[in-house]
């Protein structure tokens, strides 16, 4: 179903394909094997990454494969001015798949068009981050038993946050999902992302939702420092806010957090962001397994 | 209403119902500034439906279907009249193509097409009003933001 395909945008997947990835991730969660033996996966990270890069690296190793690539553009041929086109052409000749993180919107689609092997988008500018979305969905399903008919709050930078854009796209495939967006007006979700309820106060939303998805205000993506100063620290979830949350409500975050979730939330039953991040390895193993047609 | 001060042509194409001031964009889009075609431009002509409109006449040249569709980017309501022996033989309405390749710059400054040698490509997501989405970065935009390459 997914063999030899690239994953550039969550929109590339149907609901059935998303479910296949999540089911495969569940099966592979504690699995180690030699499915990728004698195969190489290129990890081309033009931007810094901790969780995404290392969970892909761990996934490759747990499936018995090896990796090539770089973890920042510096020190590679990229620093000498090589185009993305040429870098992709070269690595697609060396490797069986390419995991790409790039600062430009649309870089992954361009890479997929020129590559001879599957491209997995590990984040392109402010556009898409589909593997994060799959692990977000994995966490939602694990904690709520389903994705459809849930009430989901999304808080923070909804304008520039690529994890938000990918997640909203994916949730549109599930009937009955109610979206509550909590952000300052300047960082609101673009209207093109479909129907959603808009809130400015976090406290109004907490009792209404099954999932609260928090995101960081991304200093590096705002147009200037003055814009950042206006909105930094605007939402800070703490344990006291959760007194009227539904008992099964879980707080998710793509991490890293800055100050939008106080550490006192970590010890509540609502915190799930570390388990969510841990699921990233299983999801990325599932993607490699399916896109490379492993058995 | 006063008569148009744009003379008849014997052979060629008349592009009518161009939004006021967009005739210059039409010239750019069809490469008429560089060519040797005899071109007549009317700017700010009276129009019952549009208030003011522009009009372009190109002598001894008939537009291809592809060229006509390109016009939809800057003149979505344009009508195109083919003239042979001073008679109108065909009248076409423009149609926005499903995909627009290599004609328009992506307004998103962070788009890969603004930083690498990538031919731009857009999908038409709405025709009235005209709205395009970048195939690469997914940025949706309306005709007001449209910039020709």
XYZ file of C-alpha atoms in Angstrom, chain B residues 61-141:
81
model
C -1.804 36.631 -34.454
C -4.235 34.061 -33.059
C -3.795 32.922 -29.482
C -3.450 29.249 -28.652
C -5.779 27.689 -26.092
C -2.865 27.599 -23.637
C -2.221 31.312 -24.082
C -5.893 32.038 -23.577
C -5.911 30.070 -20.342
C -2.876 31.963 -19.091
C -4.894 35.135 -19.454
C -7.262 33.931 -16.770
C -4.565 34.734 -14.204
C -4.829 38.486 -14.815
C -8.164 38.794 -16.627
C -10.530 36.057 -15.419
C -13.558 37.589 -17.158
C -11.815 38.305 -20.452
C -13.412 37.445 -23.773
C -11.187 36.641 -26.707
C -12.350 37.355 -30.225
C -10.554 35.884 -33.199
C -10.798 38.181 -36.233
C -10.428 36.986 -39.814
C -11.108 39.299 -42.765
C -12.451 41.911 -40.375
C -15.112 39.494 -39.134
C -15.270 37.875 -35.714
C -15.047 34.141 -36.354
C -14.660 32.815 -32.790
C -15.426 34.123 -29.337
C -13.924 32.432 -26.272
C -14.172 32.909 -22.538
C -10.944 32.256 -20.681
C -10.693 29.294 -18.312
C -8.300 29.031 -15.420
C -6.198 25.893 -16.001
C -6.036 23.274 -13.215
C -2.264 23.620 -12.991
C -0.150 26.689 -13.686
C 3.517 25.907 -14.304
C 6.382 28.400 -14.526
C 4.308 31.586 -14.912
C 3.824 32.918 -11.417
C 6.133 33.608 -8.475
C 5.137 32.077 -5.128
C 4.323 34.962 -2.739
C 5.673 32.939 0.214
C 9.247 34.197 0.650
C 10.117 31.012 2.554
C 9.105 28.763 -0.351
C 11.819 26.544 -1.827
C 10.994 27.970 -5.276
C 12.303 31.379 -4.094
C 15.659 29.907 -3.080
C 16.509 27.145 -5.537
C 16.128 26.727 -9.244
C 12.713 25.060 -9.097
C 10.018 25.686 -11.723
C 6.990 27.066 -9.899
C 3.755 25.133 -9.995
C 0.336 26.007 -8.631
C -3.012 24.273 -8.393
C -6.185 26.299 -8.899
C -8.279 25.809 -5.763
C -10.937 28.411 -6.612
C -11.844 30.181 -9.817
C -14.172 32.881 -8.547
C -12.413 34.516 -6.868
C -9.196 33.190 -8.336
C -7.218 31.342 -5.666
C -4.071 29.301 -6.229
C -2.095 26.980 -3.973
C 1.635 26.396 -4.341
C 2.312 22.757 -5.153
C 5.502 22.875 -3.089
C 4.800 24.914 0.041
C 0.961 24.684 0.071
C 0.670 28.465 0.447
C -2.785 29.550 -0.765
C -3.172 33.016 -2.264
